[in-house]
XYZ file of N, CA, C and O in Angstrom:
840
model
N 3.533 10.222 -27.489
C 3.924 8.823 -27.561
C 3.100 7.972 -26.599
O 2.784 6.835 -26.874
N 2.767 8.535 -25.412
C 1.928 7.822 -24.455
C 0.469 8.204 -24.673
O 0.148 9.380 -24.805
N -0.408 7.231 -24.666
C -1.844 7.501 -24.723
C -2.585 6.381 -24.013
O -2.095 5.253 -23.932
N -3.749 6.726 -23.480
C -4.550 5.746 -22.756
C -5.599 5.134 -23.668
O -6.199 5.821 -24.496
N -5.793 3.839 -23.527
C -6.903 3.151 -24.165
C -7.815 2.675 -23.038
O -7.498 1.693 -22.357
N -8.902 3.397 -22.838
C -9.658 3.212 -21.610
C -8.876 3.853 -20.483
O -8.038 4.731 -20.693
N -9.117 3.429 -19.268
C -8.408 4.001 -18.130
C -7.375 3.055 -17.540
O -6.628 3.444 -16.640
N -7.289 1.820 -18.073
C -6.441 0.819 -17.445
C -5.391 0.219 -18.366
O -4.690 -0.710 -17.976
N -5.283 0.753 -19.577
C -4.271 0.266 -20.525
C -3.522 1.457 -21.102
O -4.135 2.425 -21.563
N -2.193 1.379 -21.083
C -1.334 2.395 -21.665
C -0.832 1.916 -23.020
O -0.264 0.830 -23.123
N -1.047 2.714 -24.052
C -0.514 2.428 -25.379
C 0.666 3.358 -25.644
O 0.586 4.560 -25.396
N 1.774 2.787 -26.114
C 2.968 3.570 -26.415
C 3.341 3.331 -27.867
O 3.623 2.198 -28.262
N 3.329 4.403 -28.668
C 3.710 4.328 -30.077
C 5.196 4.641 -30.196
O 5.650 5.699 -29.758
N 5.966 3.717 -30.797
C 7.415 3.874 -30.874
C 7.903 3.823 -32.315
O 7.386 3.049 -33.124
N 8.891 4.651 -32.592
C 9.498 4.694 -33.923
C 11.015 4.528 -33.782
O 11.796 5.363 -34.242
N 11.419 3.451 -33.107
C 12.830 3.201 -32.891
C 13.339 3.661 -31.551
O 14.496 3.393 -31.193
N 12.514 4.359 -30.790
C 12.921 4.822 -29.470
C 12.598 3.772 -28.425
O 12.142 2.681 -28.741
N 12.834 4.114 -27.142
C 12.672 3.134 -26.077
C 11.885 3.727 -24.926
O 11.853 4.943 -24.715
N 11.249 2.854 -24.168
C 10.601 3.235 -22.922
C 11.026 2.251 -21.847
O 11.429 1.119 -22.135
N 10.947 2.711 -20.592
C 11.148 1.830 -19.450
C 9.792 1.559 -18.826
O 9.002 2.486 -18.642
N 9.516 0.301 -18.517
C 8.221 -0.070 -17.966
C 8.391 -1.114 -16.876
O 9.416 -1.809 -16.813
N 7.410 -1.223 -16.018
C 7.431 -2.217 -14.956
C 7.574 -3.604 -15.565
O 6.891 -3.958 -16.526
N 8.473 -4.392 -15.017
C 8.745 -5.712 -15.559
C 7.477 -6.566 -15.560
O 6.773 -6.660 -14.556
N 7.163 -7.169 -16.716
C 5.995 -8.024 -16.825
C 4.697 -7.304 -17.121
O 3.639 -7.936 -17.153
N 4.753 -5.988 -17.367
C 3.511 -5.226 -17.568
C 3.056 -5.182 -19.025
O 1.973 -4.686 -19.317
N 3.862 -5.688 -19.966
C 3.449 -5.704 -21.371
C 2.306 -6.712 -21.552
O 2.396 -7.847 -21.127
N 1.215 -6.255 -22.192
C 0.085 -7.160 -22.441
C -0.086 -7.474 -23.926
O -0.698 -8.486 -24.274
N 0.446 -6.624 -24.806
C 0.367 -6.884 -26.249
C 1.279 -5.911 -26.977
O 1.648 -4.858 -26.444
N 1.663 -6.275 -28.216
C 2.389 -5.324 -29.061
C 2.221 -5.723 -30.515
O 1.919 -6.880 -30.838
N 2.394 -4.735 -31.398
C 2.485 -5.026 -32.818
C 3.786 -4.434 -33.348
O 4.447 -3.646 -32.677
N 4.191 -4.830 -34.544
C 5.465 -4.377 -35.080
C 6.615 -5.200 -34.542
O 6.460 -6.356 -34.154
N 7.803 -4.590 -34.490
C 9.027 -5.251 -34.034
C 9.484 -4.625 -32.716
O 9.765 -3.430 -32.658
N 9.566 -5.439 -31.669
C 9.953 -4.942 -30.349
C 11.042 -5.822 -29.747
O 11.052 -7.037 -29.932
N 11.949 -5.189 -29.033
C 12.960 -5.898 -28.250
C 12.747 -5.571 -26.779
O 12.502 -4.416 -26.410
N 12.891 -6.592 -25.933
C 12.673 -6.437 -24.498
C 13.954 -6.803 -23.760
O 14.590 -7.811 -24.058
N 14.303 -5.968 -22.774
C 15.517 -6.211 -21.995
C 15.256 -5.857 -20.541
O 14.776 -4.760 -20.235
N 15.546 -6.778 -19.631
C 15.389 -6.511 -18.204
C 16.498 -5.579 -17.744
O 17.655 -5.750 -18.098
N 16.130 -4.583 -16.949
C 17.084 -3.600 -16.457
C 17.389 -3.859 -14.988
O 16.514 -4.223 -14.214
N 18.636 -3.631 -14.617
C 19.050 -3.777 -13.225
C 18.997 -2.428 -12.517
O 19.247 -1.393 -13.129
N 18.669 -2.468 -11.225
C 18.708 -1.248 -10.419
C 17.746 -0.197 -10.873
O 18.061 1.000 -10.849
N 16.537 -0.595 -11.300
C 15.551 0.392 -11.719
C 15.971 1.149 -12.959
O 15.548 2.276 -13.185
N 16.815 0.535 -13.786
C 17.261 1.201 -14.998
C 18.421 2.146 -14.783
O 18.808 2.878 -15.692
N 19.019 2.130 -13.593
C 20.126 3.037 -13.281
C 21.476 2.334 -13.293
O 22.464 2.881 -12.828
N 21.505 1.103 -13.796
C 22.762 0.381 -13.898
C 23.251 -0.142 -12.563
O 22.501 -0.293 -11.601
N 24.557 -0.420 -12.502
C 25.153 -1.022 -11.312
C 25.004 -0.112 -10.091
O 24.667 -0.571 -8.990
N 25.235 1.167 -10.271
C 25.119 2.101 -9.148
C 23.696 2.092 -8.592
O 23.489 2.073 -7.382
N 22.716 2.097 -9.498
C 21.331 2.067 -9.052
C 20.997 0.776 -8.338
O 20.254 0.768 -7.357
N 21.539 -0.330 -8.832
C 21.271 -1.623 -8.216
C 21.809 -1.651 -6.788
O 21.141 -2.114 -5.861
N 23.032 -1.136 -6.586
C 23.619 -1.098 -5.256
C 22.817 -0.159 -4.357
O 22.500 -0.490 -3.210
N 22.471 1.023 -4.882
C 21.716 1.991 -4.093
C 20.392 1.413 -3.644
O 20.003 1.520 -2.480
N 19.679 0.778 -4.565
C 18.363 0.244 -4.216
C 18.468 -0.939 -3.255
O 17.598 -1.129 -2.411
N 19.523 -1.713 -3.370
C 19.685 -2.830 -2.435
C 19.959 -2.304 -1.039
O 19.448 -2.828 -0.046
N 20.768 -1.251 -0.931
C 21.073 -0.666 0.373
C 19.834 -0.003 0.970
O 19.547 -0.137 2.156
N 19.099 0.732 0.150
C 17.960 1.495 0.670
C 16.711 0.658 0.848
O 15.784 1.058 1.543
N 16.645 -0.491 0.204
C 15.460 -1.322 0.314
C 14.359 -0.933 -0.644
O 13.260 -1.490 -0.603
N 14.612 0.022 -1.522
C 13.604 0.436 -2.498
C 13.606 -0.561 -3.651
O 14.621 -0.769 -4.308
N 12.463 -1.182 -3.897
C 12.369 -2.238 -4.894
C 11.684 -1.736 -6.164
O 10.577 -1.211 -6.115
N 12.344 -1.873 -7.289
C 11.735 -1.522 -8.563
C 12.422 -2.321 -9.661
O 13.629 -2.192 -9.864
N 11.677 -3.172 -10.340
C 12.224 -3.970 -11.432
C 11.614 -3.473 -12.734
O 10.399 -3.509 -12.910
N 12.470 -2.994 -13.625
C 12.007 -2.428 -14.892
C 12.556 -3.228 -16.070
O 13.534 -3.942 -15.959
N 11.879 -3.064 -17.204
C 12.370 -3.594 -18.465
C 12.418 -2.448 -19.473
O 11.673 -1.469 -19.344
N 13.303 -2.570 -20.438
C 13.370 -1.604 -21.529
C 12.720 -2.218 -22.759
O 12.988 -3.361 -23.110
N 11.834 -1.451 -23.376
C 11.166 -1.890 -24.596
C 11.562 -0.916 -25.705
O 11.406 0.299 -25.557
N 12.073 -1.456 -26.803
C 12.546 -0.617 -27.903
C 12.109 -1.224 -29.225
O 12.138 -2.443 -29.396
N 11.692 -0.375 -30.167
C 11.313 -0.906 -31.468
C 10.441 0.020 -32.270
O 10.376 1.233 -32.021
N 9.753 -0.569 -33.244
C 8.848 0.155 -34.123
C 7.474 -0.505 -34.018
O 7.337 -1.706 -34.263
N 6.482 0.292 -33.663
C 5.131 -0.235 -33.517
C 4.472 0.313 -32.281
O 4.856 1.366 -31.755
N 3.484 -0.402 -31.797
C 2.752 0.000 -30.598
C 2.829 -1.105 -29.569
O 2.674 -2.286 -29.890
N 3.089 -0.714 -28.325
C 3.138 -1.660 -27.224
C 2.124 -1.228 -26.170
O 1.984 -0.026 -25.892
N 1.413 -2.213 -25.628
C 0.376 -1.914 -24.627
C 0.815 -2.462 -23.269
O 1.313 -3.586 -23.166
N 0.597 -1.651 -22.217
C 1.004 -2.015 -20.864
C -0.183 -1.901 -19.906
O -1.025 -1.008 -20.044
N -0.210 -2.779 -18.924
C -1.220 -2.728 -17.868
C -0.688 -3.527 -16.686
O 0.240 -4.336 -16.825
N -1.285 -3.310 -15.507
C -0.853 -4.053 -14.324
C -2.022 -4.215 -13.361
O -2.505 -3.239 -12.785
N -2.520 -5.420 -13.241
C -3.566 -5.782 -12.282
C -4.804 -4.885 -12.390
O -5.430 -4.542 -11.390
N -5.138 -4.478 -13.581
C -6.318 -3.645 -13.844
C -6.296 -2.332 -13.062
O -7.346 -1.755 -12.767
N -5.101 -1.844 -12.742
C -4.979 -0.562 -12.051
C -5.331 0.585 -12.987
O -5.123 0.497 -14.206
N -5.856 1.656 -12.424
C -6.079 2.875 -13.191
C -4.724 3.498 -13.532
O -3.789 3.466 -12.729
N -4.606 4.067 -14.733
C -3.349 4.649 -15.184
C -3.526 6.157 -15.360
O -4.534 6.622 -15.904
N -2.545 6.897 -14.898
C -2.575 8.352 -14.952
C -1.307 8.850 -15.637
O -0.209 8.413 -15.290
N -1.438 9.751 -16.606
C -0.286 10.292 -17.324
C 0.172 11.593 -16.674
O -0.635 12.464 -16.367
N 1.489 11.702 -16.478
C 2.087 12.889 -15.873
C 3.129 13.443 -16.838
O 4.048 12.718 -17.243
N 2.990 14.701 -17.224
C 3.952 15.354 -18.111
C 4.945 16.147 -17.270
O 4.548 16.979 -16.444
N 6.239 15.889 -17.477
C 7.285 16.589 -16.745
C 8.036 17.520 -17.694
O 8.383 17.129 -18.801
N 8.286 18.736 -17.238
C 9.011 19.731 -18.024
C 10.284 20.141 -17.290
O 10.459 21.287 -16.904
N 11.149 19.157 -17.056
C 12.385 19.434 -16.348
C 12.256 19.357 -14.846
O 13.252 19.524 -14.131
N 11.054 19.093 -14.340
C 10.864 18.993 -12.901
C 10.963 17.545 -12.449
O 11.247 16.652 -13.244
N 10.714 17.309 -11.164
C 10.914 15.986 -10.581
C 9.606 15.470 -9.989
O 8.862 16.210 -9.351
N 9.349 14.191 -10.229
C 8.192 13.508 -9.673
C 8.674 12.496 -8.649
O 9.584 11.715 -8.916
N 8.077 12.520 -7.464
C 8.358 11.533 -6.423
C 7.199 10.548 -6.420
O 6.041 10.942 -6.252
N 7.490 9.263 -6.602
C 6.419 8.284 -6.738
C 6.818 6.979 -6.054
O 7.990 6.575 -6.111
N 5.860 6.337 -5.413
C 6.123 5.019 -4.840
C 6.446 4.049 -5.977
O 5.770 4.034 -7.004
N 7.467 3.223 -5.806
C 7.906 2.357 -6.894
C 6.799 1.415 -7.358
O 6.703 1.096 -8.543
N 5.943 0.978 -6.435
C 4.862 0.066 -6.808
C 3.809 0.741 -7.673
O 2.996 0.068 -8.301
N 3.821 2.085 -7.716
C 2.834 2.827 -8.502
C 3.381 3.331 -9.834
O 2.662 3.995 -10.585
N 4.642 3.049 -10.146
C 5.231 3.520 -11.397
C 5.098 2.447 -12.468
O 5.604 1.335 -12.312
N 4.420 2.775 -13.572
C 4.218 1.811 -14.652
C 5.232 1.981 -15.771
O 5.833 1.005 -16.226
N 5.454 3.223 -16.237
C 6.341 3.413 -17.391
C 6.842 4.850 -17.445
O 6.190 5.780 -16.959
N 8.014 5.032 -18.069
C 8.571 6.361 -18.342
C 9.138 6.356 -19.751
O 9.600 5.319 -20.240
N 9.113 7.508 -20.400
C 9.691 7.550 -21.736
C 11.183 7.841 -21.666
O 11.753 8.055 -20.594
N 11.835 7.848 -22.830
C 13.301 7.895 -22.882
C 13.874 9.221 -22.409
O 15.071 9.307 -22.121
N 13.051 10.261 -22.306
C 13.543 11.561 -21.862
C 13.597 11.723 -20.358
O 13.984 12.786 -19.866
N 13.241 10.683 -19.619
C 13.173 10.778 -18.161
C 14.197 9.857 -17.499
O 14.486 8.772 -17.982
N 14.720 10.306 -16.367
C 15.676 9.531 -15.580
C 15.012 9.118 -14.263
O 14.249 9.886 -13.678
N 15.339 7.932 -13.791
C 14.828 7.483 -12.503
C 15.953 7.451 -11.483
O 17.128 7.297 -11.831
N 15.591 7.614 -10.224
C 16.568 7.596 -9.153
C 15.889 7.266 -7.841
O 14.756 6.782 -7.804
N 16.572 7.534 -6.730
C 16.009 7.289 -5.408
C 16.137 8.555 -4.568
O 17.029 9.380 -4.781
N 15.225 8.697 -3.611
C 15.241 9.867 -2.748
C 14.843 9.451 -1.336
O 13.981 8.589 -1.152
N 15.470 10.076 -0.342
C 15.173 9.775 1.052
C 13.816 10.348 1.432
O 13.519 11.509 1.162
N 12.966 9.547 2.059
C 11.637 10.012 2.459
C 11.478 10.124 3.960
O 10.535 10.740 4.433
N 12.377 9.519 4.724
C 12.281 9.599 6.169
C 11.058 8.881 6.694
O 10.716 7.785 6.262
N 10.369 9.536 7.599
C 9.276 8.883 8.296
C 8.119 8.524 7.373
O 7.391 7.568 7.622
N 7.928 9.267 6.278
C 6.816 8.934 5.391
C 6.943 7.513 4.879
O 5.993 6.734 4.882
N 8.154 7.151 4.424
C 8.347 5.798 3.946
C 8.173 4.765 5.040
O 7.631 3.688 4.825
N 8.620 5.118 6.245
C 8.501 4.177 7.355
C 7.038 3.932 7.705
O 6.623 2.807 7.959
N 6.221 4.993 7.715
C 4.817 4.825 8.067
C 4.070 4.033 7.019
O 3.079 3.361 7.307
N 4.536 4.087 5.769
C 3.874 3.333 4.715
C 4.360 1.896 4.629
O 3.794 1.089 3.909
N 5.421 1.589 5.342
C 5.968 0.250 5.250
C 6.738 0.022 3.970
O 7.015 -1.103 3.582
N 7.132 1.111 3.279
C 7.802 0.991 1.991
C 9.302 1.258 2.074
O 9.962 1.381 1.058
N 9.835 1.405 3.277
C 11.245 1.726 3.399
C 11.447 3.230 3.468
O 10.513 4.013 3.353
N 12.692 3.655 3.658
C 12.989 5.065 3.868
C 13.306 5.808 2.576
O 13.635 6.988 2.616
N 13.220 5.142 1.446
C 13.539 5.775 0.177
C 12.389 5.554 -0.812
O 11.656 4.570 -0.723
N 12.239 6.471 -1.738
C 11.220 6.334 -2.769
C 11.845 6.618 -4.128
O 12.996 7.049 -4.227
N 11.087 6.392 -5.187
C 11.594 6.552 -6.550
C 11.365 7.977 -7.039
O 10.314 8.574 -6.788
N 12.349 8.518 -7.748
C 12.196 9.823 -8.383
C 12.254 9.659 -9.899
O 12.936 8.780 -10.416
N 11.503 10.509 -10.586
C 11.506 10.557 -12.045
C 11.684 12.017 -12.432
O 10.936 12.880 -11.962
N 12.681 12.328 -13.273
C 12.899 13.726 -13.637
C 13.379 13.855 -15.066
O 13.904 12.911 -15.661
N 13.187 15.067 -15.610
C 13.579 15.355 -16.984
C 12.417 15.908 -17.772
O 11.488 16.520 -17.226
N 12.460 15.709 -19.087
C 11.397 16.168 -19.976
C 10.755 14.950 -20.637
O 11.427 14.202 -21.345
N 9.482 14.754 -20.401
C 8.786 13.626 -21.002
C 7.561 13.235 -20.197
O 7.086 13.985 -19.345
N 7.076 12.039 -20.461
C 5.865 11.550 -19.820
C 6.151 10.323 -18.957
O 6.973 9.484 -19.297
N 5.427 10.250 -17.849
C 5.451 9.078 -16.986
C 4.020 8.596 -16.806
O 3.075 9.391 -16.842
N 3.864 7.299 -16.626
C 2.564 6.712 -16.352
C 2.596 6.125 -14.948
O 3.441 5.277 -14.655
N 1.712 6.604 -14.082
C 1.651 6.093 -12.726
C 0.300 5.421 -12.506
O -0.695 5.755 -13.158
N 0.270 4.463 -11.581
C -0.929 3.654 -11.363
C -1.570 3.993 -10.025
O -0.902 4.453 -9.094
N -2.865 3.751 -9.956
C -3.595 3.969 -8.717
C -4.681 2.918 -8.582
O -5.155 2.348 -9.568
N -5.063 2.653 -7.342
C -6.162 1.734 -7.047
C -7.446 2.548 -7.067
O -7.828 3.161 -6.078
N -8.089 2.597 -8.227
C -9.204 3.504 -8.452
C -8.695 4.787 -9.089
O -7.486 5.036 -9.112
N -9.582 5.616 -9.639
C -9.152 6.845 -10.318
C -8.407 7.775 -9.368
O -8.906 8.109 -8.291
N -7.214 8.210 -9.767
C -6.423 9.100 -8.925
C -7.036 10.500 -8.892
O -7.679 10.941 -9.847
N -6.819 11.169 -7.784
C -7.235 12.557 -7.627
C -5.970 13.398 -7.508
O -5.061 13.062 -6.739
N -5.892 14.476 -8.283
C -4.746 15.374 -8.248
C -5.135 16.608 -7.437
O -6.069 17.329 -7.799
N -4.440 16.838 -6.342
C -4.767 17.925 -5.424
C -3.673 18.984 -5.455
O -2.485 18.677 -5.394
N -4.095 20.242 -5.562
C -3.170 21.368 -5.606
C -2.830 21.833 -4.200
O -3.697 21.966 -3.352
N -1.542 22.045 -3.964
C -1.076 22.622 -2.712
C -0.542 24.018 -3.002
O 0.230 24.207 -3.947
N -0.957 24.999 -2.231
C -0.462 26.365 -2.389
C -0.069 26.908 -1.025
O -0.289 26.268 0.012
N 0.512 28.103 -1.023
C 0.941 28.697 0.227
C -0.195 28.886 1.208
O -0.015 28.751 2.426
N -1.370 29.194 0.701
C -2.527 29.418 1.564
C -3.223 28.135 1.956
O -3.952 28.096 2.950
N -3.019 27.084 1.172
C -3.756 25.844 1.385
C -2.815 24.644 1.464
O -2.597 23.939 0.483
N -2.245 24.386 2.642
C -1.475 23.147 2.823
C -2.417 21.951 2.759
O -3.643 22.096 2.851
N -1.838 20.777 2.590
C -2.634 19.570 2.400
C -2.148 18.481 3.346
O -0.955 18.269 3.497
N -3.088 17.772 3.957
C -2.772 16.635 4.815
C -3.315 15.363 4.170
O -4.474 15.320 3.757
N -2.468 14.342 4.069
C -2.807 13.124 3.332
C -2.559 11.903 4.208
O -1.564 11.842 4.938
N -3.438 10.920 4.104
C -3.209 9.638 4.760
C -2.106 8.908 3.996
O -2.147 8.826 2.767
N -1.102 8.349 4.672
C -0.004 7.662 3.968
C -0.484 6.541 3.059
O 0.122 6.274 2.025
N -1.567 5.862 3.425
C -2.052 4.753 2.623
C -2.684 5.170 1.315
O -2.821 4.358 0.399
N -3.077 6.450 1.209
C -3.704 6.939 -0.010
C -2.719 7.674 -0.916
O -3.012 7.928 -2.088
N -1.539 8.001 -0.394
C -0.540 8.748 -1.163
C 0.037 7.903 -2.295
O 0.354 6.727 -2.112
N 0.182 8.528 -3.483
C 0.819 7.878 -4.625
C 2.114 8.596 -5.013
O 3.166 7.992 -5.162
N 1.997 9.925 -5.224
C 3.124 10.678 -5.777
C 2.924 12.159 -5.502
O 1.833 12.610 -5.142
N 4.006 12.931 -5.716
C 3.867 14.394 -5.678
C 4.956 15.025 -6.542
O 5.971 14.403 -6.849
N 4.718 16.269 -6.937
C 5.692 17.024 -7.722
C 5.564 18.493 -7.360
O 4.533 18.945 -6.856
N 6.617 19.260 -7.635
C 6.611 20.681 -7.337
C 7.504 20.999 -6.150
O 8.237 20.158 -5.626
N 7.420 22.246 -5.706
C 8.233 22.738 -4.591
C 7.465 22.508 -3.287
O 6.813 23.417 -2.767
N 7.514 21.287 -2.792
C 6.735 20.909 -1.621
C 7.631 20.467 -0.472
O 8.643 19.812 -0.674
N 7.229 20.817 0.733
C 7.899 20.370 1.948
C 6.963 19.403 2.675
O 5.762 19.637 2.756
N 7.552 18.347 3.206
C 6.764 17.356 3.933
C 7.045 17.428 5.424
O 8.181 17.637 5.840
N 5.999 17.265 6.195
C 6.152 17.110 7.634
C 5.166 16.044 8.085
O 4.310 15.601 7.311
N 5.284 15.635 9.322
C 4.471 14.517 9.801
C 3.761 14.918 11.075
O 4.317 15.625 11.905
N 2.535 14.477 11.197
C 1.768 14.776 12.389
C 0.948 13.558 12.765
O 0.557 12.767 11.913
N 0.743 13.397 14.038
C -0.100 12.292 14.476
C -1.544 12.750 14.407
O -1.872 13.900 14.686
N -2.406 11.866 13.992
C -3.808 12.206 13.847
C -4.635 10.948 13.778
O -4.134 9.836 13.952
N -5.894 11.118 13.517
C -6.815 9.995 13.463
C -7.152 9.702 12.012
O -7.520 10.597 11.256
N -6.991 8.458 11.591
C -7.305 8.095 10.217
C -8.785 7.772 10.088
O -9.493 7.575 11.073
N -9.248 7.685 8.854
C -10.635 7.322 8.606
C -10.929 5.923 9.139
O -12.032 5.641 9.587
N -9.931 5.056 9.111
C -10.140 3.697 9.608
C -10.440 3.708 11.105
O -11.185 2.874 11.605
N -9.852 4.670 11.823
C -10.108 4.760 13.251
C -11.575 5.082 13.514
O -12.213 4.510 14.386
N -12.123 6.018 12.731
C -13.522 6.377 12.899
C -14.438 5.196 12.620
O -15.513 5.068 13.208
N -14.012 4.315 11.707
C -14.830 3.159 11.357
C -14.595 1.986 12.297
O -15.140 0.909 12.109
N -13.730 2.197 13.304
C -13.470 1.136 14.252
C -12.477 0.109 13.761
O -12.356 -0.965 14.330
N -11.739 0.444 12.675
C -10.816 -0.520 12.087
C -9.365 -0.169 12.357
O -8.476 -0.948 12.070
N -9.107 1.023 12.861
C -7.731 1.442 13.062
C -7.209 1.040 14.418
O -7.932 0.537 15.279
N -5.931 1.291 14.632
C -5.302 0.936 15.884
C -5.072 2.136 16.784
O -4.218 2.107 17.650
N -5.795 3.232 16.559
C -5.607 4.420 17.375
C -4.947 5.516 16.566
O -5.212 5.683 15.383
N -4.065 6.294 17.206
C -3.427 7.398 16.507
C -2.520 6.883 15.402
O -1.927 5.821 15.500
N -2.407 7.668 14.352
C -1.546 7.293 13.232
C -0.875 8.545 12.694
O -1.286 9.662 12.973
N 0.181 8.347 11.900
C 0.845 9.477 11.272
C 0.108 9.889 10.011
O -0.447 9.056 9.295
N 0.137 11.180 9.743
C -0.368 11.722 8.497
C 0.729 12.571 7.868
O 1.626 13.047 8.555
N 0.669 12.747 6.554
C 1.669 13.540 5.833
C 1.086 14.924 5.564
O -0.007 15.038 4.999
N 1.809 15.965 5.912
C 1.385 17.328 5.643
C 2.306 17.926 4.585
O 3.535 17.899 4.740
N 1.723 18.421 3.502
C 2.475 19.048 2.418
C 2.246 20.552 2.452
O 1.109 21.018 2.536
N 3.336 21.311 2.357
C 3.268 22.766 2.287
C 4.135 23.241 1.133
O 5.136 22.617 0.797
N 3.749 24.370 0.525
C 4.501 24.921 -0.588
C 3.624 25.080 -1.807
O 2.457 25.479 -1.707
N 4.165 24.755 -2.970
C 3.441 24.908 -4.229
C 3.686 23.669 -5.081
O 4.822 23.413 -5.492
N 2.650 22.909 -5.340
C 2.827 21.709 -6.135
C 1.565 20.881 -6.205
O 0.464 21.344 -5.857
N 1.721 19.634 -6.652
C 0.599 18.723 -6.838
C 0.853 17.436 -6.058
O 1.981 16.949 -6.007
N -0.211 16.885 -5.493
C -0.143 15.612 -4.791
C -1.176 14.674 -5.407
O -2.327 15.056 -5.612
N -0.753 13.456 -5.714
C -1.635 12.446 -6.306
C -2.045 11.455 -5.210
O -1.186 10.880 -4.534
N -3.347 11.268 -5.059
C -3.847 10.322 -4.069
C -4.821 9.364 -4.747
O -5.410 9.673 -5.784
N -4.968 8.188 -4.141
C -5.890 7.192 -4.678
C -7.051 6.988 -3.702
O -6.898 7.180 -2.493
N -8.224 6.614 -4.224
C -9.400 6.451 -3.369
C -9.442 5.087 -2.690
O -10.499 4.482 -2.537
N -8.278 4.593 -2.297
C -8.183 3.295 -1.637
C -6.913 3.311 -0.816
O -5.874 3.775 -1.288
N -6.982 2.840 0.415
C -5.821 2.894 1.292
C -5.082 1.567 1.333
O -5.693 0.505 1.417
N -3.746 1.644 1.266
C -2.934 0.460 1.505
C -2.964 0.147 3.001
O -3.262 0.989 3.835
N -2.601 -1.071 3.357
C -2.323 -1.382 4.747
C -0.962 -0.813 5.080
O 0.033 -1.132 4.421
N -0.900 0.059 6.062
C 0.355 0.725 6.409
C 0.696 0.523 7.868
O -0.153 0.247 8.704
N 1.978 0.689 8.143
C 2.440 0.634 9.534
C 1.778 1.741 10.339
O 1.472 1.597 11.513
N 1.520 2.888 9.672
C 0.930 4.030 10.368
C -0.390 3.676 11.019
O -0.739 4.184 12.086
N -1.160 2.803 10.389
C -2.453 2.443 10.933
C -2.361 1.657 12.220
O -3.346 1.496 12.931
N -1.154 1.135 12.522
C -0.986 0.323 13.722
C -0.267 1.085 14.822
O -0.091 0.569 15.914
N 0.211 2.294 14.504
C 0.986 3.064 15.499
C 0.036 3.699 16.508
O -0.965 4.274 16.109
């Protein structure tokens, strides 16, 4: 149902089913479509209350109908992720769309969210289906295994999935080497077995100023 047209436009073919997408991300459609704004990231009243308390911001719309709908957001690169009953952790600003077989929620991130300036909670996507996530430049998918833990700059992190544990360590960012950082900063260390999605562009983060 999800397919890419180029690297920056998501095409979704629908036959009466529905998808959830970032509010305002529809750029074109053919056929018959209905659009509805969702509260609380599509999780109803409970989700709305949870997200207001946690500070996690995500505004979604539901698109349902027959035809093809195209989505894009600020010319960001789009990456398709297939879930088979597992869970994807993704920054809400990087989530473009999910199909009807997936549920969204919130998860506590602790210091990782604080260092990114995104709050202490992040968005989760789980179930069976496809999700489309966005990145500033082509995303790189990195494998984490027992023998090979991975350390990531918070500003480059997009999402992760699998059986991964997170820890935090102070270190020097690339910006520090270039004379642009504020000294030591936090980095995210992933251990276990899974995948981490990173983008080739760093956000401005609180970590860079610590």
